[in-house]
Coordinates of C-alpha atoms and ligand atoms in Angstrom, one line a residue:
X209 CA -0.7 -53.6 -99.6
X210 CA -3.6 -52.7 -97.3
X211 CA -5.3 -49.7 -97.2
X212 CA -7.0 -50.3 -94.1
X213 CA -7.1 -47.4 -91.4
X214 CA -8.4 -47.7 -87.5
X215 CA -9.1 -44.3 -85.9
X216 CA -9.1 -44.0 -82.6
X217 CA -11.4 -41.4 -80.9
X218 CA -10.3 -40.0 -77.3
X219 CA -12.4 -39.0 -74.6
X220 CA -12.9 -35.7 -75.5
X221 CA -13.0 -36.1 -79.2
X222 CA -16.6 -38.1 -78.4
X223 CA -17.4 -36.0 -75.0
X224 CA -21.0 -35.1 -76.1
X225 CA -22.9 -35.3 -79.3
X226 CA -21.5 -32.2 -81.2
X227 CA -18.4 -34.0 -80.7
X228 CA -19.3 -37.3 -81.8
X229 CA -20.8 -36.0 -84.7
X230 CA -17.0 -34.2 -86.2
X231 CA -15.6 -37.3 -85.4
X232 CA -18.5 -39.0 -87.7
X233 CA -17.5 -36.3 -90.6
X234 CA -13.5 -37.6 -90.1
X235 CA -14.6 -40.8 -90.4
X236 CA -16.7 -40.2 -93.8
X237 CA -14.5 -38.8 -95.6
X238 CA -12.2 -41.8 -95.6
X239 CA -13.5 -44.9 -96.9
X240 CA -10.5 -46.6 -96.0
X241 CA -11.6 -46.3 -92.1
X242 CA -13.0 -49.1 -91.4
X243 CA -12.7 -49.9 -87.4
X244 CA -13.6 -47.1 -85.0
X245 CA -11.9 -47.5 -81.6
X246 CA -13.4 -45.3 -78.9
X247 CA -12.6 -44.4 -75.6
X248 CA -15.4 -43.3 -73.1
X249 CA -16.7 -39.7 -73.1
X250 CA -14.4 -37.4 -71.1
X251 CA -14.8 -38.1 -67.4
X252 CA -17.1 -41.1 -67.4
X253 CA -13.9 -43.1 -66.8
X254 CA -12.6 -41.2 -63.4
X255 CA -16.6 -41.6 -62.5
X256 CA -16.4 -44.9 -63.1
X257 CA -13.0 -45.4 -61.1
X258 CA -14.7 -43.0 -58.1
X259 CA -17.3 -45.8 -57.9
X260 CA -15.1 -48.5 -57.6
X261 CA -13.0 -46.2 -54.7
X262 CA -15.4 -45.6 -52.3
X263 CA -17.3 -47.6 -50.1
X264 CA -19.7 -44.8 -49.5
X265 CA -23.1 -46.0 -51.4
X266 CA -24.3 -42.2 -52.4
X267 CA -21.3 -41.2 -53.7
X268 CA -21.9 -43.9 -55.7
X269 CA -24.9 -43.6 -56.8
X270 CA -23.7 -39.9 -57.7
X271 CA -20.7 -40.8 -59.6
X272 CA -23.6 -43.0 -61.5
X273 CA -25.9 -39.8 -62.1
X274 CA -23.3 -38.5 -63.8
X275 CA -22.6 -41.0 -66.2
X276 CA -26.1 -41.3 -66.9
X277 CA -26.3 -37.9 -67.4
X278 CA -23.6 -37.6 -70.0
X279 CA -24.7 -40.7 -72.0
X280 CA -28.4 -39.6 -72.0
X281 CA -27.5 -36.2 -73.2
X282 CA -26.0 -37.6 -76.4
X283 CA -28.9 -40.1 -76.4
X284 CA -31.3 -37.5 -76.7
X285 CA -29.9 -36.0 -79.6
X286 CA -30.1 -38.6 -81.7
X287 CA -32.4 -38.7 -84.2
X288 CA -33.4 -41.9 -83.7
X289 CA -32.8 -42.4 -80.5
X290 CA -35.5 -45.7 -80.0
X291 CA -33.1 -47.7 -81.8
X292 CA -30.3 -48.0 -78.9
X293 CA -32.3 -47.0 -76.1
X294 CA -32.6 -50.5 -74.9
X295 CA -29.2 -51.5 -75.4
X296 CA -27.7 -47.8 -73.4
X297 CA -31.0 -48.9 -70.7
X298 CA -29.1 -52.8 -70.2
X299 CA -25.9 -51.2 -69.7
X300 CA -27.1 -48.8 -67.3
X301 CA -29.0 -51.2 -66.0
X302 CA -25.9 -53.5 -65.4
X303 CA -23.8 -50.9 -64.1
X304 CA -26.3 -50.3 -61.5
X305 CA -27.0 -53.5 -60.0
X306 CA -22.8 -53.8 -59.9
X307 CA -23.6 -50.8 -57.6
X308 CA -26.1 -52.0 -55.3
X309 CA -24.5 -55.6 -55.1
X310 CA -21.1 -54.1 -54.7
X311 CA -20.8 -54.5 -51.3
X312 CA -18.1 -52.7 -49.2
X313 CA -15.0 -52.9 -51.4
X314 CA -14.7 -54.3 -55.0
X315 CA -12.4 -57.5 -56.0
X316 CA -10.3 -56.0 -58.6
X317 CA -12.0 -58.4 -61.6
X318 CA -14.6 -56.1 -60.6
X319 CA -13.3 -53.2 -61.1
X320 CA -12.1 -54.0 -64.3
X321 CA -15.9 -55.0 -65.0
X322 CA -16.8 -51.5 -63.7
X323 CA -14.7 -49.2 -65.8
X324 CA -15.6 -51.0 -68.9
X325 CA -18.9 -49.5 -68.8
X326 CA -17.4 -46.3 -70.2
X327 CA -16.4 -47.7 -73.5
X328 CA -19.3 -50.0 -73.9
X329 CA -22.1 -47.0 -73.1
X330 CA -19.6 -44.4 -75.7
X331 CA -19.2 -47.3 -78.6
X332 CA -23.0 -47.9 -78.9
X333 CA -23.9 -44.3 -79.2
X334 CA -21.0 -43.4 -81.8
X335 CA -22.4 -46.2 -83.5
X336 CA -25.9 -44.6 -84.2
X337 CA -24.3 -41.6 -85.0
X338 CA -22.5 -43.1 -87.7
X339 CA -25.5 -45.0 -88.5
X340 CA -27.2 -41.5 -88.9
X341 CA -25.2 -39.9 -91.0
X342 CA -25.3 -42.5 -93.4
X343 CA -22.4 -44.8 -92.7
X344 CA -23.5 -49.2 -92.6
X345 CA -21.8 -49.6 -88.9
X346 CA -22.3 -51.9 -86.3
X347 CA -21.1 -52.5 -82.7
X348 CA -18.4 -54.8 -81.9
X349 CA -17.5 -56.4 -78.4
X350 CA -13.9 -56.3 -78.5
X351 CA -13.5 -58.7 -75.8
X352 CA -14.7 -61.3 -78.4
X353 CA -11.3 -60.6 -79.7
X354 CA -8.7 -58.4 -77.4
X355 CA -7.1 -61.7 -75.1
X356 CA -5.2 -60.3 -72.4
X357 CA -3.6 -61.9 -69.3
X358 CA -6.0 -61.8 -65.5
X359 CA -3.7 -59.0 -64.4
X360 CA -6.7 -56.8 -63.7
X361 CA -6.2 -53.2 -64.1
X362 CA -3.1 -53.5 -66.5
X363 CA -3.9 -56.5 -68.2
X364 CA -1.3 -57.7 -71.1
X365 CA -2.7 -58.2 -74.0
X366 CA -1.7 -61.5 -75.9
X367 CA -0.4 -60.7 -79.3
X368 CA -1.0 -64.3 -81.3
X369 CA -4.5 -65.1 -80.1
X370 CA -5.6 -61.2 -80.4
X371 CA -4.3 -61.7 -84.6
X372 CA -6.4 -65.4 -84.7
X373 CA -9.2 -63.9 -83.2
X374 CA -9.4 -61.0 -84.9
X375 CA -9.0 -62.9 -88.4
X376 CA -11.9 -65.3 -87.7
X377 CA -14.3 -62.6 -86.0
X378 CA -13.6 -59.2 -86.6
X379 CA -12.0 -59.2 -90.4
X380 CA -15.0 -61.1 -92.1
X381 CA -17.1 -57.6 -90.8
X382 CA -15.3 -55.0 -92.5
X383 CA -16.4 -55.4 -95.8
X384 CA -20.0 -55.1 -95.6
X385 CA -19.6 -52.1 -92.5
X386 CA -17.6 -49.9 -90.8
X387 CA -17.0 -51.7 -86.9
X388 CA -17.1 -49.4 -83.7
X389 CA -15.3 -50.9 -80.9
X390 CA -13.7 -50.2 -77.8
X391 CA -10.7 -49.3 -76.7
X392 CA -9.4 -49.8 -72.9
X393 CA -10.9 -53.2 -72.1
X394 CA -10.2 -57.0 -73.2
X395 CA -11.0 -60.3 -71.5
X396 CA -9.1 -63.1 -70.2
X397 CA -8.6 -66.5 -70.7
X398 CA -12.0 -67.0 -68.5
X399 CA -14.2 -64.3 -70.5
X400 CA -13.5 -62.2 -67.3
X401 CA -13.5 -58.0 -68.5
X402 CA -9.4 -56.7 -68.0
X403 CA -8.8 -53.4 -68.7
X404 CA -4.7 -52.2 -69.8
X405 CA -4.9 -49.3 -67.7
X406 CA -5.8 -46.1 -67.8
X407 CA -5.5 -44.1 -71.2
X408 CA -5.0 -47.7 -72.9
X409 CA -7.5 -46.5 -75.7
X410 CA -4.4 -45.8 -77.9
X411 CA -2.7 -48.8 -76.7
X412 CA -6.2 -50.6 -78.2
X413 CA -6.3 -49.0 -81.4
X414 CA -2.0 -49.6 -82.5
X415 CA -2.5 -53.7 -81.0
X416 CA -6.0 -54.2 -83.9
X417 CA -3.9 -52.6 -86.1
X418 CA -1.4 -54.5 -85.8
X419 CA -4.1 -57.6 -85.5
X420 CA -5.8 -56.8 -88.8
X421 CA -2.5 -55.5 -90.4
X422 CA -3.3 -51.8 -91.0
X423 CA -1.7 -49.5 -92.9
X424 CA -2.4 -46.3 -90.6
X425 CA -3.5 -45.7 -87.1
X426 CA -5.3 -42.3 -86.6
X427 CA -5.2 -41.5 -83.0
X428 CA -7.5 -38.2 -83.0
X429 CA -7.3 -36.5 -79.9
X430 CA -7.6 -32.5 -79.1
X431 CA -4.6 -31.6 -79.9
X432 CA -3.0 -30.7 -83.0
X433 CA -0.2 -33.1 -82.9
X434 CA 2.6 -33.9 -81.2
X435 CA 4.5 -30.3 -80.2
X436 CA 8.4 -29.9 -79.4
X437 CA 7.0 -29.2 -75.9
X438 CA 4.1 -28.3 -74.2
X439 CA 2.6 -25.4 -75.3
X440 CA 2.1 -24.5 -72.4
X441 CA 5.5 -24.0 -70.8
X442 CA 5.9 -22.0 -74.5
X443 CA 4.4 -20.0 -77.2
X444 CA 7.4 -20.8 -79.0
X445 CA 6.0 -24.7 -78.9
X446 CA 5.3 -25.8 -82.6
X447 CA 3.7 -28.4 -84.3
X448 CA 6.0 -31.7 -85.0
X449 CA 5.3 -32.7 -88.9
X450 CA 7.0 -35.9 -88.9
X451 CA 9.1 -37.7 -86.2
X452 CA 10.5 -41.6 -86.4
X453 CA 9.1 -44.3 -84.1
X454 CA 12.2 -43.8 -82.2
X455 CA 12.1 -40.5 -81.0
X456 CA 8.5 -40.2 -80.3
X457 CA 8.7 -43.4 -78.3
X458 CA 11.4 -41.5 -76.0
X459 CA 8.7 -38.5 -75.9
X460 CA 5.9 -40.8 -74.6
X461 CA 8.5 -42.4 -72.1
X462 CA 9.5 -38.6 -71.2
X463 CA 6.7 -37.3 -69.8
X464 CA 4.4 -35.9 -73.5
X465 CA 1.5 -36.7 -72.8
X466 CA -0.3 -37.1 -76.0
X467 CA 0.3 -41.0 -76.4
X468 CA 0.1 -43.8 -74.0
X469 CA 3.2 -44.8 -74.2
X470 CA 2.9 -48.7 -75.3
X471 CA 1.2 -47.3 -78.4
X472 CA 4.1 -47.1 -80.6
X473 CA 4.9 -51.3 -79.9
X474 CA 2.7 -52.8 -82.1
X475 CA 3.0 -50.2 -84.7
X476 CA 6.9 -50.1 -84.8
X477 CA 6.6 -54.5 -84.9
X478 CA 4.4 -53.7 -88.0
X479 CA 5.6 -50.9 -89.3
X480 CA 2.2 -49.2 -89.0
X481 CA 2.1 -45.2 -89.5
X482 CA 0.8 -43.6 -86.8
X483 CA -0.9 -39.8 -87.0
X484 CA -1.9 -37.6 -84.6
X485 CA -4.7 -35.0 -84.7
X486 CA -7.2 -32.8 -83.4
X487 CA -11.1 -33.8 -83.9
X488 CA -11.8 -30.7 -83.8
X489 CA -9.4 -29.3 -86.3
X490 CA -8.8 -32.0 -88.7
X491 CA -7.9 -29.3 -91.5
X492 CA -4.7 -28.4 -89.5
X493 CA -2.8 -31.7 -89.8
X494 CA -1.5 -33.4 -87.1
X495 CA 1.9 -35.4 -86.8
X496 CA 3.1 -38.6 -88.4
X497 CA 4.9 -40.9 -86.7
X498 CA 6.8 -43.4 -88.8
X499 CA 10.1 -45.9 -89.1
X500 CA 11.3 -43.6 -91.9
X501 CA 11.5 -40.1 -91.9
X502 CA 13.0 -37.5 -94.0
X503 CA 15.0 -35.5 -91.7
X504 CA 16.6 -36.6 -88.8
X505 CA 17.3 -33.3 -87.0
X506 CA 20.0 -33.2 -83.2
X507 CA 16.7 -31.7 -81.6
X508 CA 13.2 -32.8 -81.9
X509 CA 11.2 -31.8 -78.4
X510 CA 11.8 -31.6 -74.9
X511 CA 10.0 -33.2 -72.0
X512 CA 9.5 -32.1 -68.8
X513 CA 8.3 -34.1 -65.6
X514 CA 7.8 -33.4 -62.7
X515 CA 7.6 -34.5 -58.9
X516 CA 11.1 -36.6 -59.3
X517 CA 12.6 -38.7 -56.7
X518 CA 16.4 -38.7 -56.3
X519 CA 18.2 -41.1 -54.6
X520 CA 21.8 -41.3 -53.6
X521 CA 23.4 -44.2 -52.2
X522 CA 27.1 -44.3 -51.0
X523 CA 28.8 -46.7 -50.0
X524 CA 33.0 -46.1 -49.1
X525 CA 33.1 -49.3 -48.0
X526 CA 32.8 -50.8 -51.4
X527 CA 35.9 -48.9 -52.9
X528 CA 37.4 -51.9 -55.5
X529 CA 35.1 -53.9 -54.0
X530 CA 33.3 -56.2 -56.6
X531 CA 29.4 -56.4 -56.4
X532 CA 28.0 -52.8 -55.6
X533 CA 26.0 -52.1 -58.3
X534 CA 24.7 -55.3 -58.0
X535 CA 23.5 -55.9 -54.4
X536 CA 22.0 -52.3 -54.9
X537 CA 19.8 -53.1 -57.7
X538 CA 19.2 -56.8 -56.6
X539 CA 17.5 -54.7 -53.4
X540 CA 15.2 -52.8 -55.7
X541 CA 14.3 -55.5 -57.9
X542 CA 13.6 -57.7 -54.8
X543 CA 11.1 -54.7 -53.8
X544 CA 9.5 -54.5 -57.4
X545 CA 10.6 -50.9 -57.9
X546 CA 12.1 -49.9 -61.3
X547 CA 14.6 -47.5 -61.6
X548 CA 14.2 -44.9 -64.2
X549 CA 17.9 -43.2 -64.7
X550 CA 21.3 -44.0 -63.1
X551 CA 24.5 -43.0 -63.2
X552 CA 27.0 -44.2 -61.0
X553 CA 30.5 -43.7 -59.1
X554 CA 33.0 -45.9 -58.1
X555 CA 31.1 -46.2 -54.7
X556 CA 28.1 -44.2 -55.3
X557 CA 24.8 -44.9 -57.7
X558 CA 22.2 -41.6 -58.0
X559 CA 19.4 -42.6 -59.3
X560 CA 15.4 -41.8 -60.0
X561 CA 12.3 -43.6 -59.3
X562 CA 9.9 -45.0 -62.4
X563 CA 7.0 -43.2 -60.9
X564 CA 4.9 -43.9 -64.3
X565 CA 3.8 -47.1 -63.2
X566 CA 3.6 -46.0 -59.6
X567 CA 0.8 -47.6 -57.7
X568 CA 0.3 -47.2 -54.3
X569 CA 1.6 -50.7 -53.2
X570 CA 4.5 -49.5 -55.3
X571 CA 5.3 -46.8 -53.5
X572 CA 5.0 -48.3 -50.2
X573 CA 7.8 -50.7 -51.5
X574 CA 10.4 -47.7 -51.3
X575 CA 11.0 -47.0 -47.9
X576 CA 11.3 -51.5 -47.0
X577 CA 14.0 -51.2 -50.1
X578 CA 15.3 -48.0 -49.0
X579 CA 15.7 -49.3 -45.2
X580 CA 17.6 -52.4 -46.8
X581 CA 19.8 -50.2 -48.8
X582 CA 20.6 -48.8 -45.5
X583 CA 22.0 -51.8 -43.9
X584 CA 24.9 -51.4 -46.3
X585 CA 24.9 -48.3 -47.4
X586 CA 23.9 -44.5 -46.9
X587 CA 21.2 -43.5 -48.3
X588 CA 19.8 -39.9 -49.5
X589 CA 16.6 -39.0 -50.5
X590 CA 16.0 -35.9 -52.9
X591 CA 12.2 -34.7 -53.7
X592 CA 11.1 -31.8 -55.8
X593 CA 13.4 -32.4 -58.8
X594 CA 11.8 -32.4 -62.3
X595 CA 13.3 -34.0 -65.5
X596 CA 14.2 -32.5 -68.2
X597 CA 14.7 -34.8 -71.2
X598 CA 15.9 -33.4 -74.9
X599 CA 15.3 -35.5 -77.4
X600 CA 16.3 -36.2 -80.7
X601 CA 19.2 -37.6 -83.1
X602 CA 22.8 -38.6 -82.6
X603 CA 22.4 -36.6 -79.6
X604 CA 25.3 -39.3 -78.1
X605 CA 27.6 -38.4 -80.9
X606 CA 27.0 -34.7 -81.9
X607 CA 29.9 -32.2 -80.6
X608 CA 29.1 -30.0 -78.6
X609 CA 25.4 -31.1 -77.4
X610 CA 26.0 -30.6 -73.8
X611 CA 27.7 -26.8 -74.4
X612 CA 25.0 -26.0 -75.8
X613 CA 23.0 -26.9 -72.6
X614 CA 25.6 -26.0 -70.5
X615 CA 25.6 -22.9 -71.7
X616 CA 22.3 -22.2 -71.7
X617 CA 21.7 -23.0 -68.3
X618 CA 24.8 -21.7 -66.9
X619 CA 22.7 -20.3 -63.8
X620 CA 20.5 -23.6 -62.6
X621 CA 21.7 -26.2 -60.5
X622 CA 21.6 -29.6 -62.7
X623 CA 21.3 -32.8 -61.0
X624 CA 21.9 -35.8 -62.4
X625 CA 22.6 -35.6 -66.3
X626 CA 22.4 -38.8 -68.4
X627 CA 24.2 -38.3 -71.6
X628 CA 25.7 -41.1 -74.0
X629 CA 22.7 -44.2 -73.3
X630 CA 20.5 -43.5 -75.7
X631 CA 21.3 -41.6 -78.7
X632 CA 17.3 -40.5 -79.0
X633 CA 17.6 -38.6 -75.5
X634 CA 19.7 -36.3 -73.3
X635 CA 18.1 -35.9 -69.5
X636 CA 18.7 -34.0 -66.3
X637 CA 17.0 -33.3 -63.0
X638 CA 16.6 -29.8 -61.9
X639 CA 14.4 -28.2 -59.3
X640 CA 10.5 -28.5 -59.9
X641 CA 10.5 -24.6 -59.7
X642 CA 13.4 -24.1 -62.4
X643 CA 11.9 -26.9 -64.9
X644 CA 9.3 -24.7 -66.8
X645 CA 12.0 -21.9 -67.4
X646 CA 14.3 -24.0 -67.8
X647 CA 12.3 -25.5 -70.7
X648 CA 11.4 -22.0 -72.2
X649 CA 14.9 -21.2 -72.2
X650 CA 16.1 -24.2 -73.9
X651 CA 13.8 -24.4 -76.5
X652 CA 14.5 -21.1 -77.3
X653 CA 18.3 -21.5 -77.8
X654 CA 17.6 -25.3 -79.5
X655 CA 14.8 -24.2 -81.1
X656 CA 14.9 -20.8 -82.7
X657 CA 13.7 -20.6 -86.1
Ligands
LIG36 N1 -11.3 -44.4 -70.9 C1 -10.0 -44.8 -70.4 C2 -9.3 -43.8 -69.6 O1 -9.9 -42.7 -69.4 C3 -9.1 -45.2 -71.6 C4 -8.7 -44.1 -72.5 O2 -9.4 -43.1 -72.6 O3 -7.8 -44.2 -73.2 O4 -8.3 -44.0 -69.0
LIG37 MG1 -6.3 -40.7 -73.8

């Protein structure tokens, strides 16, 4: 069975050297880590993306001092920092001349090319770090390897020629050294830079370990592992040991931030454990996600999103009449919006917007679908709403799962409850200002110790 482990480094795990350099000890200790996926120091990515926004030529050239500015601090604390100064100079240098040859707006191949620059600048410096401390390590170009389609800024990767590529080019290199690459960007077909959108770093790390057949994927990050909500809305938050691919996929989908939410794919097609932990505390654990787990408990965590769409469409007419349902959604679909939860009446279908994957030519599909809609039915519009998804076990078959929430929430007005789809999730819509007590209160009744 392999032993092999990728660990993935976030933005803020390698956000300057002193952070770099804990991520260096993580990776020491195991000499079963052998690929190093990074993502680009904290906020060199939305500098990258305000280049690529704004056809203003200073702010720019700002956005680019700042970059420069993080990379070179990290550079300068090397010990030996000679050795990559050319290659960190011919990026910079690259990035540069994309700026003053931009031209008014970018093409979105690109922007692609632009954001990479992130990755590229963070994966040579970690490199050297490692290299310091002792570790043989050398820099990959991923896009040798991670094939993805040409659809620029959320490019699919492509599963079977990412495994051949990676068995020809990147496997050979593991035995003599430890590989650093980067997460976020592929190429296509054409050798053209994608990327798979933004926080794709994790996405990265599961799809080579699934390419090179991994036993683990460490996705370190700065927080302690996955919690049963946001510790924010909650002191009462905890730590989640263990949870199944299942449920933490539903969490990802709900609104938790701490995964990007293809992550768990590859890893559940391969079976591939996945942990989650802080670089900066890597004594206190993290959680494992994995197909088998030992306990299975009604409630694992609860999610809470916000800035919720409702829509309500009503239609007497169609009383007995056959069809509704599907001339309703045959409008969205014909508008490219994706519907995120529905329940439905006889003559009536409430329904939220996917606003995940919401780009702005997305949303300016809703009001052409919604004035569609119109021409056969009514149509209502609800904003403000925030959903509230439990999430855990049998939760379609347990008795008395919704008294318990009932119950709980006997004052708040509940829109739109989904109960009996999944048996990983229970959701509801409430108002934006009732979701984080709403939240506090239920994981006090759900979870208390
Ligand atoms: N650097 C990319 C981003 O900020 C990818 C990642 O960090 O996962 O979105
Ligand atoms: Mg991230």
């Amino acid at each position: 069975m392999s032993k092999l482990i990728i660990a993935k480094f976030g933005g803020t795990s390698v956000a300057d050297f002193d952070a770099m350099t804990r991520c260096a000890d993580i990776v020491l200790a195991d000499e079963n880590i052998r690929v190093v996926v990074v993502s680009a120091s904290s906020g060199v990515t939305n500098l990258l993306v305000d280049i690529t926004k704004t056809t203003e030529v200073q702010q720019r050239y700002d956005a680019y001092a700042g970059i420069e500015q993080i990379t070179l601090n990290v550079l300068n604390r090397l010990q030996q920092p000679h050795s990559v100064a050319a290659q960190i100079e011919l990026l910079l240098g690259e990035l540069k001349a994309l700026i003053e040859n931009g031209g008014a707006v970018y093409s979105s191949a690109h922007k692609d090319l632009i954001q990479s620059f992130g990755e590229r600048l963070s994966s040579v410096l970690f490199t050297q770090v490692l290299l310091e401390r002792g570790s043989a390590a050398l820099c990959f170009d991923v896009r040798r390897i991670m094939r993805t389609d040409s659809r620029f800024g959320k490019a699919e990767p492509q599963i079977q020629q990412l495994a051949e590529l990676a068995a020809i080019h990147l496997q050979p290199l593991l035995v003599e050294q430890r590989i650093v690459t980067q997460g976020f960007i592929g190429a296509d077909e054409f050798e053209q830079t994608t990327t798979l959108g933004r926080g794709g770093s994790d996405y990265s790390a599961a799809l080579l370990a699934e390419a090179l057949q991994a036993a683990t994927v460490q996705i370190w990050t700065d927080v302690v592992g996955i919690f049963t909500t946001d510790p924010r809305l909650t002191s009462d938050a905890r730590c989640i040991r263990e949870i199944s691919f299942d449920e933490a996929a539903e969490m990802a989908t709900f609104g938790a931030k701490v995964l990007h939410p293809a992550t768990l794919l590859p890893a559940m097609r391969q079976n591939i454990a996945v942990f989650v932990g802080s670089s900066r505390e890597p004594q206190a654990g993290g959680t494992w996600i994995a197909k088998d787990v030992k306990e299975r408990p009604p409630y694992r965590a609860i999610a809470l999103r916000k800035a919720q769409t409702l829509i309500t469409v009503k239609s007497p007419a169609m009383l007995h009449a056959p069809g509704f349902l599907t001339r309703v959604f045959d409008t969205l679909s014909r508008h490219q919006i994706s519907v995120d939860l529905v329940t439905t009446s006889e003559i009536s279908v409430a329904l939220t917007l996917d606003q995940g994957g919401m780009t702005s030519a997305f949303s300016s599909n809703v009001e052409p679908a919604l004035d569609e809609l119109r021409t056969f039915c009514e149509v209502s519009v609800e904003e403000g709403l925030s959903l509230v998804a439990v999430i855990g076990n049998h939760l379609h078959s347990s008795k008395g799962v919704s008294g318990e929430l009932f119950s709980t929430l006997e004052r708040i007005n509940m829109r739109l409850i989904c109960h009996g789809a999944s048996k990983h999730n229970l959701c509801f819509l409430v108002q934006d200002s009732d979701g984080p007590a709403v939240v506090k209160q239920l994981h006090q009744c759900l979870f208390a110790a």
